[in-house]
Amino acid sequence: MSELIKKTAAELSAAVASGEASAVEVAAAHLDRIAAVDGSVKAFLHVNAEDALAQAREVDRKRAAGEPLGALAGVPVAVKDLFATIGLPTTCGSKILDGWVPPYESTVTRRLRDAGAVLIGKTNMDEFAMGSSTENSGYGPSHNPWNLSKVPGGSSGGSAAAVAAYEAPLALGTDTGGSIRQPAAVCGIVGTKPTYGGNSRYGVVAFASSLDTPGPFGRTVLDAALLHEVMSGHDPMDSTSIDAPVPPVVEAARHGDVAGLRIGIVSEFSGDGYQSGVMTRFTEAVELLESLGAKVTEVSCPHFKYALPAYYLIAPSEASSNLARFDGMRYGLRAGGGSAEEVMAVTRAQGFGAEVKRRIMLGTYALSSGYYDAYYGKAQQVRTLIIRDFQNAFSQVDVLISPPTPTTAFDIGERADDPMAMYLADLCTIPSNLAGNAAISVPIGVAPEDGLPVGLQIMAPPLADDRLYRVAAAVEAAFTERWGHPLLAEAKGLF
Ligand code: GLN
């Protein structure tokens, strides 16, 4: 196995820039790794081998010609299969998009290409990003590299698994209710949900437009920050994109520090339903933060208990509207014959999986006349109360912390037939989506009872994304000093 795959993105870009390694060598090492392990991890839906090598050759050509290299020159990035990529299939984990090759490029992947990153493949996900395990994928589940019988989380589970299995140093995901932070936590890597509007949604297949947030995965805090910075920034092609400078996340990741920082523990996120090992590690992390000079207090966010029900009205409502475009005419699958209505009905019946149909029905019901005020309108009011809880909390503390997810990775199949149990995986992550805040999950070791990774969630106000990285980098450094890197790189069974 090539040592190149064990390097961080920061190391790889430096090695390529200095000529210590060529971009082609880096890409080939990761393609070899994918060939060796992805038969069991199943992180990728599409491996972009030929084209990745061509992208890498272009980086090497630029270097040889003395042309400027981008911040991620020669660094492989795995891309969740809902970012539109010219010439590469984009399925969104759904049979309804089988065979669709987008004629345009998402802003985020365009920025990565411009920065010299090598898009190495498209990763598996829950269909239309609805789920917490990748089991809702139309193409079969991905597996957690720590234990192949466990889920890698979801919906960006393929991206998280690819990074945890050393198939790519970086990956792109999207977080609508937790789909970056939850898989990052259960795969033992770093994952960030940036401030809503900090990253363009142009060319990202829409699930719930007021919540969808593209974001980065990496094995280190600095790596996640490097990707975060490259992918972010205002985009006139997305009307909800924020026209403000990108927070200095890389600078923050290089200078981890919590001395004098006021940190609030969300008191609602503990107790029944939280796995003991998750809480053991959380308590240790709190002690660690205090030992580093942070002032830790408890803060109550009384409306967070309504976040899950509010989300499961708002997200399906938006999804029912967004998914109306999949009509058998414009994209991918076309089934049935006869009238337009028949084609649409048969295509949607065949092309969508059970969870997607459930959400479309829920959302259509919640938006229908007579129920709109009682359900959708009420949920929007709850959303305002949650925003106020955050505002109140952030008037007392600089960041909030909690477990990112109540449990470690669960067994494949364990929650597949129980939507409510699946929904609970996002209990702690959803409030930040409803409020549009920034939040990160950083590894803090493994649960003693099952040896599976545990994360720490850090939440900051909108546009204070740099604060997340400052805290996460301090946590990472302290844990690394104590026990070695919390990723405990030798993910079991794969090395
Ligand atoms: N698990 C949540 C859901 O199923 C969140 C998904 C996401 O963030 N895309 O909706």
Short mmCIF file of C-alpha atoms and ligand atoms in Angstrom, two decimals:
data_model
loop_
_atom_site.label_atom_id
_atom_site.label_comp_id
_atom_site.label_asym_id
_atom_site.label_seq_id
_atom_site.Cartn_x
_atom_site.Cartn_y
_atom_site.Cartn_z
CA MET A 1 0.00 0.00 0.00
CA SER A 2 1.32 3.39 -0.98
CA GLU A 3 2.24 5.73 1.87
CA LEU A 4 0.68 8.52 -0.19
CA ILE A 5 -2.84 7.53 0.85
CA LYS A 6 -2.00 8.08 4.51
CA LYS A 7 -1.02 11.69 3.93
CA THR A 8 -3.36 14.54 4.75
CA ALA A 9 -4.69 16.86 2.04
CA ALA A 10 -2.39 19.59 3.40
CA GLU A 11 0.62 17.27 3.03
CA LEU A 12 -0.43 16.09 -0.41
CA SER A 13 -0.89 19.59 -1.84
CA ALA A 14 2.53 20.55 -0.43
CA ALA A 15 4.12 17.40 -1.89
CA VAL A 16 2.61 18.08 -5.31
CA ALA A 17 3.57 21.77 -5.22
CA SER A 18 7.18 20.95 -4.29
CA GLY A 19 7.46 18.11 -6.78
CA GLU A 20 8.07 15.52 -4.06
CA ALA A 21 5.15 13.60 -5.55
CA SER A 22 3.34 14.04 -8.84
CA ALA A 23 -0.42 14.53 -8.98
CA VAL A 24 -0.59 11.42 -11.15
CA GLU A 25 1.16 9.34 -8.46
CA VAL A 26 -1.26 10.69 -5.85
CA ALA A 27 -4.32 9.94 -7.98
CA ALA A 28 -3.02 6.47 -8.91
CA ALA A 29 -2.36 5.60 -5.24
CA HIS A 30 -5.92 6.49 -4.33
CA LEU A 31 -7.37 4.66 -7.33
CA ASP A 32 -5.39 1.57 -6.25
CA ARG A 33 -6.77 1.94 -2.76
CA ILE A 34 -10.31 2.19 -4.10
CA ALA A 35 -9.73 -0.92 -6.24
CA ALA A 36 -8.44 -2.77 -3.17
CA VAL A 37 -11.12 -1.90 -0.60
CA ASP A 38 -14.20 -0.46 -2.22
CA GLY A 39 -15.58 -3.88 -3.03
CA SER A 40 -16.24 -4.16 0.71
CA VAL A 41 -16.77 -0.50 1.71
CA LYS A 42 -18.93 0.39 -1.32
CA ALA A 43 -18.38 4.11 -0.83
CA PHE A 44 -18.44 4.91 -4.55
CA LEU A 45 -21.21 4.73 -7.11
CA HIS A 46 -18.90 5.82 -9.88
CA VAL A 47 -15.09 5.85 -9.92
CA ASN A 48 -13.74 8.45 -12.25
CA ALA A 49 -10.44 6.64 -12.99
CA GLU A 50 -9.52 7.80 -16.51
CA ASP A 51 -10.69 11.35 -16.01
CA ALA A 52 -9.05 11.62 -12.55
CA LEU A 53 -5.70 10.71 -14.10
CA ALA A 54 -6.29 13.26 -16.87
CA GLN A 55 -7.06 15.95 -14.26
CA ALA A 56 -3.87 14.96 -12.40
CA ARG A 57 -1.78 15.11 -15.59
CA GLU A 58 -3.04 18.65 -16.15
CA VAL A 59 -1.87 19.62 -12.63
CA ASP A 60 1.55 18.11 -13.34
CA ARG A 61 1.70 19.92 -16.68
CA LYS A 62 0.92 23.24 -14.99
CA ARG A 63 3.60 22.68 -12.40
CA ALA A 64 6.16 21.78 -15.04
CA ALA A 65 5.22 24.91 -16.99
CA GLY A 66 5.58 27.07 -13.90
CA GLU A 67 1.90 28.08 -13.97
CA PRO A 68 0.23 28.93 -10.65
CA LEU A 69 -1.24 25.94 -8.79
CA GLY A 70 -4.47 26.12 -6.81
CA ALA A 71 -4.81 25.49 -3.07
CA LEU A 72 -5.82 21.85 -3.60
CA ALA A 73 -3.63 21.06 -6.59
CA GLY A 74 -3.40 17.30 -7.05
CA VAL A 75 -5.55 16.45 -4.02
CA PRO A 76 -8.20 13.78 -4.71
CA VAL A 77 -11.73 14.65 -3.59
CA ALA A 78 -14.68 12.24 -3.47
CA VAL A 79 -17.97 13.91 -4.42
CA LYS A 80 -21.41 13.06 -3.06
CA ASP A 81 -23.49 11.99 -6.01
CA LEU A 82 -25.83 14.98 -5.88
CA PHE A 83 -23.36 17.57 -7.15
CA ALA A 84 -23.86 18.03 -10.88
CA THR A 85 -20.61 17.13 -12.65
CA ILE A 86 -20.30 17.59 -16.41
CA GLY A 87 -19.71 14.29 -18.15
CA LEU A 88 -20.07 12.22 -14.97
CA PRO A 89 -23.27 10.45 -13.93
CA THR A 90 -25.19 12.10 -11.10
CA THR A 91 -27.83 9.84 -9.59
CA CYS A 92 -28.56 11.37 -6.18
CA GLY A 93 -28.74 7.75 -5.02
CA SER A 94 -31.97 7.33 -6.98
CA LYS A 95 -33.03 4.99 -9.76
CA ILE A 96 -35.06 7.86 -11.17
CA LEU A 97 -31.81 9.58 -12.19
CA ASP A 98 -30.18 6.41 -13.50
CA GLY A 99 -28.17 7.28 -16.57
CA TRP A 100 -28.49 11.06 -16.21
CA VAL A 101 -25.30 12.93 -17.08
CA PRO A 102 -25.62 16.61 -16.19
CA PRO A 103 -24.90 19.16 -18.92
CA TYR A 104 -23.64 21.65 -16.32
CA GLU A 105 -21.35 21.80 -13.31
CA SER A 106 -22.20 22.73 -9.73
CA THR A 107 -20.50 25.87 -8.46
CA VAL A 108 -18.83 23.94 -5.63
CA THR A 109 -17.25 21.30 -7.90
CA ARG A 110 -16.31 24.02 -10.40
CA ARG A 111 -14.41 25.78 -7.62
CA LEU A 112 -12.65 22.55 -6.68
CA ARG A 113 -11.57 21.98 -10.26
CA ASP A 114 -10.33 25.56 -10.44
CA ALA A 115 -8.28 24.95 -7.27
CA GLY A 116 -6.61 21.94 -8.91
CA ALA A 117 -8.45 19.26 -6.92
CA VAL A 118 -8.86 15.91 -8.64
CA LEU A 119 -12.48 14.71 -8.60
CA ILE A 120 -11.91 11.01 -8.12
CA GLY A 121 -15.47 9.68 -8.09
CA LYS A 122 -19.08 10.06 -7.01
CA THR A 123 -20.12 8.63 -3.67
CA ASN A 124 -23.12 6.70 -2.45
CA MET A 125 -25.87 8.38 -0.47
CA ASP A 126 -29.40 7.91 0.77
CA GLU A 127 -31.79 8.56 -2.09
CA PHE A 128 -32.27 12.33 -2.47
CA ALA A 129 -30.30 12.70 0.79
CA MET A 130 -33.22 11.34 2.83
CA GLY A 131 -31.83 9.10 5.54
CA SER A 132 -29.10 8.56 8.11
CA SER A 133 -27.45 5.32 6.99
CA THR A 134 -27.16 5.14 3.13
CA GLU A 135 -29.56 2.18 3.32
CA ASN A 136 -32.10 4.25 1.39
CA SER A 137 -29.76 4.37 -1.61
CA GLY A 138 -31.26 2.88 -4.76
CA TYR A 139 -27.89 1.18 -5.29
CA GLY A 140 -27.38 -0.68 -2.00
CA PRO A 141 -25.78 0.48 1.26
CA SER A 142 -22.23 1.62 1.98
CA HIS A 143 -20.35 0.04 4.88
CA ASN A 144 -18.59 1.61 7.84
CA PRO A 145 -14.81 1.02 7.49
CA TRP A 146 -14.54 0.52 11.27
CA ASN A 147 -16.87 -2.45 11.12
CA LEU A 148 -18.31 -3.50 7.80
CA SER A 149 -21.55 -4.75 9.35
CA LYS A 150 -22.31 -1.22 10.58
CA VAL A 151 -23.74 1.74 8.65
CA PRO A 152 -21.43 4.66 7.82
CA GLY A 153 -24.23 7.10 8.69
CA GLY A 154 -25.99 9.18 6.10
CA SER A 155 -27.09 10.66 3.97
CA SER A 156 -23.49 11.48 2.89
CA GLY A 157 -22.36 8.04 4.11
CA GLY A 158 -20.37 7.15 0.99
CA SER A 159 -18.31 10.33 1.29
CA ALA A 160 -17.59 9.75 4.98
CA ALA A 161 -16.72 6.08 4.40
CA ALA A 162 -14.38 6.98 1.51
CA VAL A 163 -12.40 9.38 3.70
CA ALA A 164 -12.35 7.05 6.72
CA ALA A 165 -11.15 4.16 4.51
CA TYR A 166 -8.34 6.27 3.01
CA GLU A 167 -9.89 6.10 -0.45
CA ALA A 168 -9.72 9.90 -0.63
CA PRO A 169 -8.30 12.49 1.80
CA LEU A 170 -11.27 14.81 1.28
CA ALA A 171 -14.92 14.50 0.33
CA LEU A 172 -17.92 16.70 -0.35
CA GLY A 173 -21.25 16.18 1.35
CA THR A 174 -24.45 18.06 2.01
CA ASP A 175 -26.12 18.59 5.38
CA THR A 176 -29.86 19.24 5.43
CA GLY A 177 -30.55 17.80 8.87
CA GLY A 178 -27.21 16.29 9.88
CA SER A 179 -26.00 14.45 6.79
CA ILE A 180 -22.39 15.60 7.12
CA ARG A 181 -21.95 15.74 10.90
CA GLN A 182 -23.68 12.42 11.67
CA PRO A 183 -21.68 10.28 9.17
CA ALA A 184 -18.49 12.12 10.14
CA ALA A 185 -19.14 11.25 13.79
CA VAL A 186 -19.84 7.57 13.21
CA CYS A 187 -16.90 7.17 10.80
CA GLY A 188 -14.39 8.92 13.08
CA ILE A 189 -13.61 11.88 10.81
CA VAL A 190 -14.21 15.65 10.70
CA GLY A 191 -17.32 17.01 8.98
CA THR A 192 -18.70 20.52 8.82
CA LYS A 193 -22.08 22.02 8.09
CA PRO A 194 -21.12 25.57 7.11
CA THR A 195 -23.42 28.53 7.67
CA TYR A 196 -26.47 28.25 5.40
CA GLY A 197 -25.79 30.37 2.30
CA GLY A 198 -22.03 30.22 2.78
CA ASN A 199 -21.83 27.61 0.03
CA SER A 200 -23.60 27.71 -3.29
CA ARG A 201 -26.44 25.26 -3.93
CA TYR A 202 -26.20 25.86 -7.68
CA GLY A 203 -26.00 22.45 -9.34
CA VAL A 204 -26.79 20.57 -6.11
CA VAL A 205 -29.87 18.37 -6.51
CA ALA A 206 -32.42 20.01 -4.20
CA PHE A 207 -33.96 18.20 -1.23
CA ALA A 208 -35.11 20.95 1.17
CA SER A 209 -33.89 24.22 -0.26
CA SER A 210 -34.09 26.30 2.93
CA LEU A 211 -31.90 23.74 4.76
CA ASP A 212 -29.53 22.15 2.19
CA THR A 213 -25.89 23.07 2.91
CA PRO A 214 -22.86 21.71 1.04
CA GLY A 215 -19.84 21.09 3.26
CA PRO A 216 -16.50 19.30 3.67
CA PHE A 217 -15.21 16.02 5.13
CA GLY A 218 -11.55 15.45 6.07
CA ARG A 219 -9.52 13.26 8.41
CA THR A 220 -8.08 16.33 10.13
CA VAL A 221 -9.52 19.68 11.14
CA LEU A 222 -7.07 21.52 8.89
CA ASP A 223 -8.00 19.38 5.89
CA ALA A 224 -11.71 20.06 6.39
CA ALA A 225 -10.90 23.77 6.64
CA LEU A 226 -8.86 23.72 3.43
CA LEU A 227 -11.79 22.24 1.52
CA HIS A 228 -14.28 24.52 3.31
CA GLU A 229 -12.39 27.62 2.24
CA VAL A 230 -12.01 26.57 -1.40
CA MET A 231 -15.65 25.57 -1.86
CA SER A 232 -17.23 28.59 -0.12
CA GLY A 233 -18.15 32.10 -1.11
CA HIS A 234 -20.81 34.16 -2.79
CA ASP A 235 -22.38 32.86 -6.00
CA PRO A 236 -24.83 34.98 -8.01
CA MET A 237 -26.28 31.71 -9.39
CA ASP A 238 -27.80 30.90 -5.97
CA SER A 239 -30.24 33.50 -4.67
CA THR A 240 -29.73 32.37 -1.06
CA SER A 241 -25.94 32.63 -1.26
CA ILE A 242 -24.56 35.14 1.25
CA ASP A 243 -22.59 38.06 -0.17
CA ALA A 244 -20.01 38.22 2.63
CA PRO A 245 -16.34 37.27 2.97
CA VAL A 246 -15.63 33.59 3.65
CA PRO A 247 -14.84 33.22 7.37
CA PRO A 248 -11.07 32.62 7.90
CA VAL A 249 -11.45 28.90 8.60
CA VAL A 250 -7.95 27.77 7.55
CA GLU A 251 -6.30 30.40 9.70
CA ALA A 252 -8.49 29.27 12.62
CA ALA A 253 -7.68 25.59 12.02
CA ARG A 254 -3.98 26.40 12.23
CA HIS A 255 -4.43 28.16 15.58
CA GLY A 256 -6.56 25.98 17.81
CA ASP A 257 -7.27 27.77 21.07
CA VAL A 258 -10.06 27.79 23.65
CA ALA A 259 -8.43 29.81 26.45
CA GLY A 260 -11.05 32.14 27.89
CA LEU A 261 -13.71 30.89 25.46
CA ARG A 262 -17.25 30.59 26.82
CA ILE A 263 -18.67 27.19 25.93
CA GLY A 264 -22.27 26.11 26.56
CA ILE A 265 -23.40 22.51 26.93
CA VAL A 266 -26.90 22.12 25.51
CA SER A 267 -28.65 20.66 28.55
CA GLU A 268 -31.45 19.09 26.46
CA PHE A 269 -29.02 16.77 24.63
CA SER A 270 -28.33 14.10 27.25
CA GLY A 271 -30.19 11.48 29.26
CA ASP A 272 -32.39 8.65 27.99
CA GLY A 273 -31.51 7.44 24.52
CA TYR A 274 -27.86 8.52 24.70
CA GLN A 275 -25.40 5.64 24.58
CA SER A 276 -23.22 5.52 27.69
CA GLY A 277 -19.92 5.48 25.76
CA VAL A 278 -20.98 8.54 23.78
CA MET A 279 -21.61 10.40 27.04
CA THR A 280 -18.37 9.09 28.60
CA ARG A 281 -16.36 10.61 25.76
CA PHE A 282 -18.44 13.79 25.82
CA THR A 283 -17.80 14.29 29.53
CA GLU A 284 -14.08 13.77 28.94
CA ALA A 285 -14.14 16.33 26.15
CA VAL A 286 -15.77 18.84 28.50
CA GLU A 287 -13.06 18.23 31.12
CA LEU A 288 -10.43 18.60 28.44
CA LEU A 289 -11.87 21.92 27.25
CA GLU A 290 -11.91 23.18 30.84
CA SER A 291 -8.30 22.08 31.33
CA LEU A 292 -7.40 24.13 28.24
CA GLY A 293 -8.89 27.26 29.80
CA ALA A 294 -12.44 27.32 28.45
CA LYS A 295 -15.30 28.37 30.72
CA VAL A 296 -17.94 25.69 30.37
CA THR A 297 -21.53 26.17 31.55
CA GLU A 298 -24.88 24.52 30.82
CA VAL A 299 -27.31 26.38 28.60
CA SER A 300 -30.93 25.44 28.13
CA CYS A 301 -32.50 25.57 24.67
CA PRO A 302 -36.07 24.65 25.61
CA HIS A 303 -37.48 24.50 22.09
CA PHE A 304 -34.88 22.09 20.70
CA LYS A 305 -37.18 19.22 21.65
CA TYR A 306 -39.55 20.40 18.90
CA ALA A 307 -36.82 20.56 16.25
CA LEU A 308 -37.25 17.00 15.01
CA PRO A 309 -41.04 17.22 14.46
CA ALA A 310 -40.69 20.69 12.89
CA TYR A 311 -37.97 19.41 10.55
CA TYR A 312 -40.07 16.43 9.51
CA LEU A 313 -42.78 18.83 8.34
CA ILE A 314 -40.57 21.48 6.72
CA ALA A 315 -38.10 19.15 4.95
CA PRO A 316 -40.77 16.86 3.41
CA SER A 317 -42.86 19.90 2.40
CA GLU A 318 -39.96 21.39 0.49
CA ALA A 319 -39.03 17.98 -0.90
CA SER A 320 -42.55 17.36 -2.21
CA SER A 321 -42.27 20.57 -4.18
CA ASN A 322 -38.65 20.10 -5.33
CA LEU A 323 -39.15 16.51 -6.45
CA ALA A 324 -42.12 17.39 -8.67
CA ARG A 325 -39.62 18.01 -11.48
CA PHE A 326 -38.84 14.29 -11.79
CA ASP A 327 -41.63 13.60 -14.25
CA GLY A 328 -40.13 11.06 -16.64
CA MET A 329 -39.69 13.75 -19.30
CA ARG A 330 -36.67 15.78 -18.35
CA TYR A 331 -34.19 13.59 -16.48
CA GLY A 332 -33.04 9.97 -16.29
CA LEU A 333 -35.63 7.22 -16.10
CA ARG A 334 -38.71 7.17 -18.32
CA ALA A 335 -41.18 4.33 -17.80
CA GLY A 336 -44.70 3.56 -19.00
CA GLY A 337 -46.35 4.70 -22.21
CA GLY A 338 -49.51 6.51 -23.23
CA SER A 339 -50.34 9.91 -21.85
CA ALA A 340 -47.97 12.30 -20.11
CA GLU A 341 -49.81 11.62 -16.85
CA GLU A 342 -49.23 7.88 -17.23
CA VAL A 343 -45.54 8.30 -17.97
CA MET A 344 -45.21 10.54 -14.94
CA ALA A 345 -47.12 8.18 -12.63
CA VAL A 346 -45.30 5.02 -13.74
CA THR A 347 -41.87 6.68 -13.75
CA ARG A 348 -42.33 8.06 -10.24
CA ALA A 349 -43.78 4.79 -8.93
CA GLN A 350 -40.81 2.83 -10.31
CA GLY A 351 -38.07 5.39 -9.85
CA PHE A 352 -38.56 6.57 -6.26
CA GLY A 353 -37.84 4.37 -3.24
CA ALA A 354 -40.09 3.94 -0.19
CA GLU A 355 -38.60 6.70 1.99
CA VAL A 356 -38.78 9.27 -0.81
CA LYS A 357 -42.42 8.37 -1.46
CA ARG A 358 -43.15 8.65 2.26
CA ARG A 359 -41.66 12.16 2.35
CA ILE A 360 -43.49 13.29 -0.80
CA MET A 361 -46.79 12.13 0.68
CA LEU A 362 -46.08 13.70 4.08
CA GLY A 363 -45.04 16.99 2.48
CA THR A 364 -47.94 17.12 0.06
CA TYR A 365 -50.32 16.54 2.97
CA ALA A 366 -48.67 19.19 5.16
CA LEU A 367 -48.88 21.77 2.37
CA SER A 368 -52.44 21.00 1.30
CA SER A 369 -55.19 23.51 1.78
CA GLY A 370 -56.75 23.25 5.23
CA TYR A 371 -53.61 21.69 6.74
CA TYR A 372 -51.01 24.26 5.71
CA ASP A 373 -51.53 26.48 8.77
CA ALA A 374 -51.85 23.60 11.20
CA TYR A 375 -48.69 21.80 10.05
CA TYR A 376 -46.35 23.71 7.76
CA GLY A 377 -47.17 27.14 9.26
CA LYS A 378 -46.84 25.84 12.80
CA ALA A 379 -43.50 24.21 12.00
CA GLN A 380 -42.20 27.53 10.64
CA GLN A 381 -43.21 29.18 13.92
CA VAL A 382 -41.29 26.52 15.84
CA ARG A 383 -38.33 27.27 13.60
CA THR A 384 -38.42 30.88 14.80
CA LEU A 385 -38.47 29.72 18.43
CA ILE A 386 -35.40 27.57 17.78
CA ILE A 387 -33.58 30.52 16.19
CA ARG A 388 -34.42 32.52 19.34
CA ASP A 389 -33.09 29.74 21.57
CA PHE A 390 -29.80 29.96 19.68
CA GLN A 391 -29.76 33.76 19.89
CA ASN A 392 -30.35 33.59 23.60
CA ALA A 393 -27.63 30.96 24.03
CA PHE A 394 -25.11 32.89 21.93
CA SER A 395 -25.73 36.00 24.06
CA GLN A 396 -24.22 33.98 26.94
CA VAL A 397 -21.61 31.75 25.29
CA ASP A 398 -19.34 31.78 22.20
CA VAL A 399 -20.09 28.22 21.07
CA LEU A 400 -22.45 25.41 22.07
CA ILE A 401 -21.43 21.76 22.30
CA SER A 402 -23.28 18.43 22.36
CA PRO A 403 -22.85 14.91 21.06
CA PRO A 404 -23.45 15.00 17.29
CA THR A 405 -25.49 11.81 17.45
CA PRO A 406 -26.98 9.88 20.38
CA THR A 407 -25.29 6.56 19.47
CA THR A 408 -22.32 5.16 17.61
CA ALA A 409 -22.80 3.44 14.22
CA PHE A 410 -25.67 0.98 14.25
CA ASP A 411 -25.99 -2.35 12.41
CA ILE A 412 -26.96 -2.40 8.76
CA GLY A 413 -30.64 -3.39 8.79
CA GLU A 414 -31.21 -2.49 12.46
CA ARG A 415 -33.31 0.62 11.80
CA ALA A 416 -34.19 0.05 8.16
CA ASP A 417 -37.84 -0.75 8.88
CA ASP A 418 -38.30 1.82 11.62
CA PRO A 419 -38.34 5.37 10.21
CA MET A 420 -38.71 6.94 13.66
CA ALA A 421 -35.60 5.18 15.01
CA MET A 422 -33.72 6.33 11.90
CA TYR A 423 -34.93 9.93 12.34
CA LEU A 424 -33.59 10.01 15.92
CA ALA A 425 -30.01 9.81 14.60
CA ASP A 426 -30.34 13.52 13.75
CA LEU A 427 -31.80 14.70 17.04
CA CYS A 428 -28.75 16.82 17.92
CA THR A 429 -27.89 18.09 14.45
CA ILE A 430 -31.24 19.35 13.15
CA PRO A 431 -31.53 22.56 15.26
CA SER A 432 -28.48 24.08 13.51
CA ASN A 433 -30.09 23.41 10.11
CA LEU A 434 -33.38 25.01 11.12
CA ALA A 435 -31.46 28.08 12.34
CA GLY A 436 -28.93 28.21 9.48
CA ASN A 437 -25.98 28.13 11.92
CA ALA A 438 -22.53 26.65 11.42
CA ALA A 439 -21.63 23.36 13.16
CA ILE A 440 -18.89 20.75 13.04
CA SER A 441 -18.27 17.22 14.28
CA VAL A 442 -14.73 16.36 15.39
CA PRO A 443 -13.58 12.89 16.58
CA ILE A 444 -13.00 12.40 20.32
CA GLY A 445 -12.09 8.71 20.46
CA VAL A 446 -14.15 5.54 20.56
CA ALA A 447 -16.93 4.29 22.82
CA PRO A 448 -15.53 1.79 25.34
CA GLU A 449 -18.39 -0.68 24.88
CA ASP A 450 -18.15 -1.12 21.09
CA GLY A 451 -14.87 0.47 20.01
CA LEU A 452 -16.70 2.65 17.47
CA PRO A 453 -15.95 6.33 16.87
CA VAL A 454 -17.57 9.14 18.83
CA GLY A 455 -17.65 12.79 17.78
CA LEU A 456 -18.09 16.13 19.48
CA GLN A 457 -20.49 18.63 17.93
CA ILE A 458 -19.55 22.31 18.14
CA MET A 459 -22.12 24.91 17.07
CA ALA A 460 -21.52 28.59 16.30
CA PRO A 461 -23.66 31.52 15.13
CA PRO A 462 -24.12 32.20 11.40
CA LEU A 463 -20.90 33.32 9.69
CA ALA A 464 -18.78 32.38 12.72
CA ASP A 465 -17.58 29.18 11.01
CA ASP A 466 -13.98 30.03 11.93
CA ARG A 467 -14.89 29.67 15.62
CA LEU A 468 -15.75 26.00 14.99
CA TYR A 469 -12.31 25.31 13.58
CA ARG A 470 -10.50 27.14 16.37
CA VAL A 471 -12.23 24.96 18.97
CA ALA A 472 -12.06 21.75 16.90
CA ALA A 473 -8.32 22.22 16.26
CA ALA A 474 -7.69 22.64 20.00
CA VAL A 475 -9.70 19.50 20.74
CA GLU A 476 -7.89 17.54 18.02
CA ALA A 477 -4.47 18.63 19.25
CA ALA A 478 -5.24 17.76 22.87
CA PHE A 479 -6.68 14.34 22.02
CA THR A 480 -3.78 13.58 19.72
CA GLU A 481 -1.34 14.39 22.51
CA ARG A 482 -3.16 12.14 24.96
CA TRP A 483 -4.02 9.08 22.90
CA GLY A 484 -2.63 9.54 19.44
CA HIS A 485 -4.88 10.85 16.72
CA PRO A 486 -8.49 10.13 17.61
CA LEU A 487 -9.12 8.77 14.14
CA LEU A 488 -7.07 5.79 15.29
CA ALA A 489 -6.17 5.53 11.65
CA GLU A 490 -6.00 1.78 11.37
CA ALA A 491 -9.73 1.41 10.82
CA LYS A 492 -10.33 -2.21 11.64
CA GLY A 493 -10.22 -4.86 9.02
CA LEU A 494 -9.01 -2.65 6.23
CA PHE A 495 -5.31 -2.39 7.04
N1 GLN B 1 -31.42 12.19 8.20
C1 GLN B 1 -32.11 13.41 7.88
C2 GLN B 1 -33.18 13.12 6.87
O1 GLN B 1 -33.38 12.00 6.58
C3 GLN B 1 -31.15 14.43 7.35
C4 GLN B 1 -30.71 14.18 5.98
C5 GLN B 1 -29.77 15.21 5.45
O2 GLN B 1 -29.16 16.01 6.17
N2 GLN B 1 -29.69 15.26 4.14
O3 GLN B 1 -33.84 13.97 6.37
#
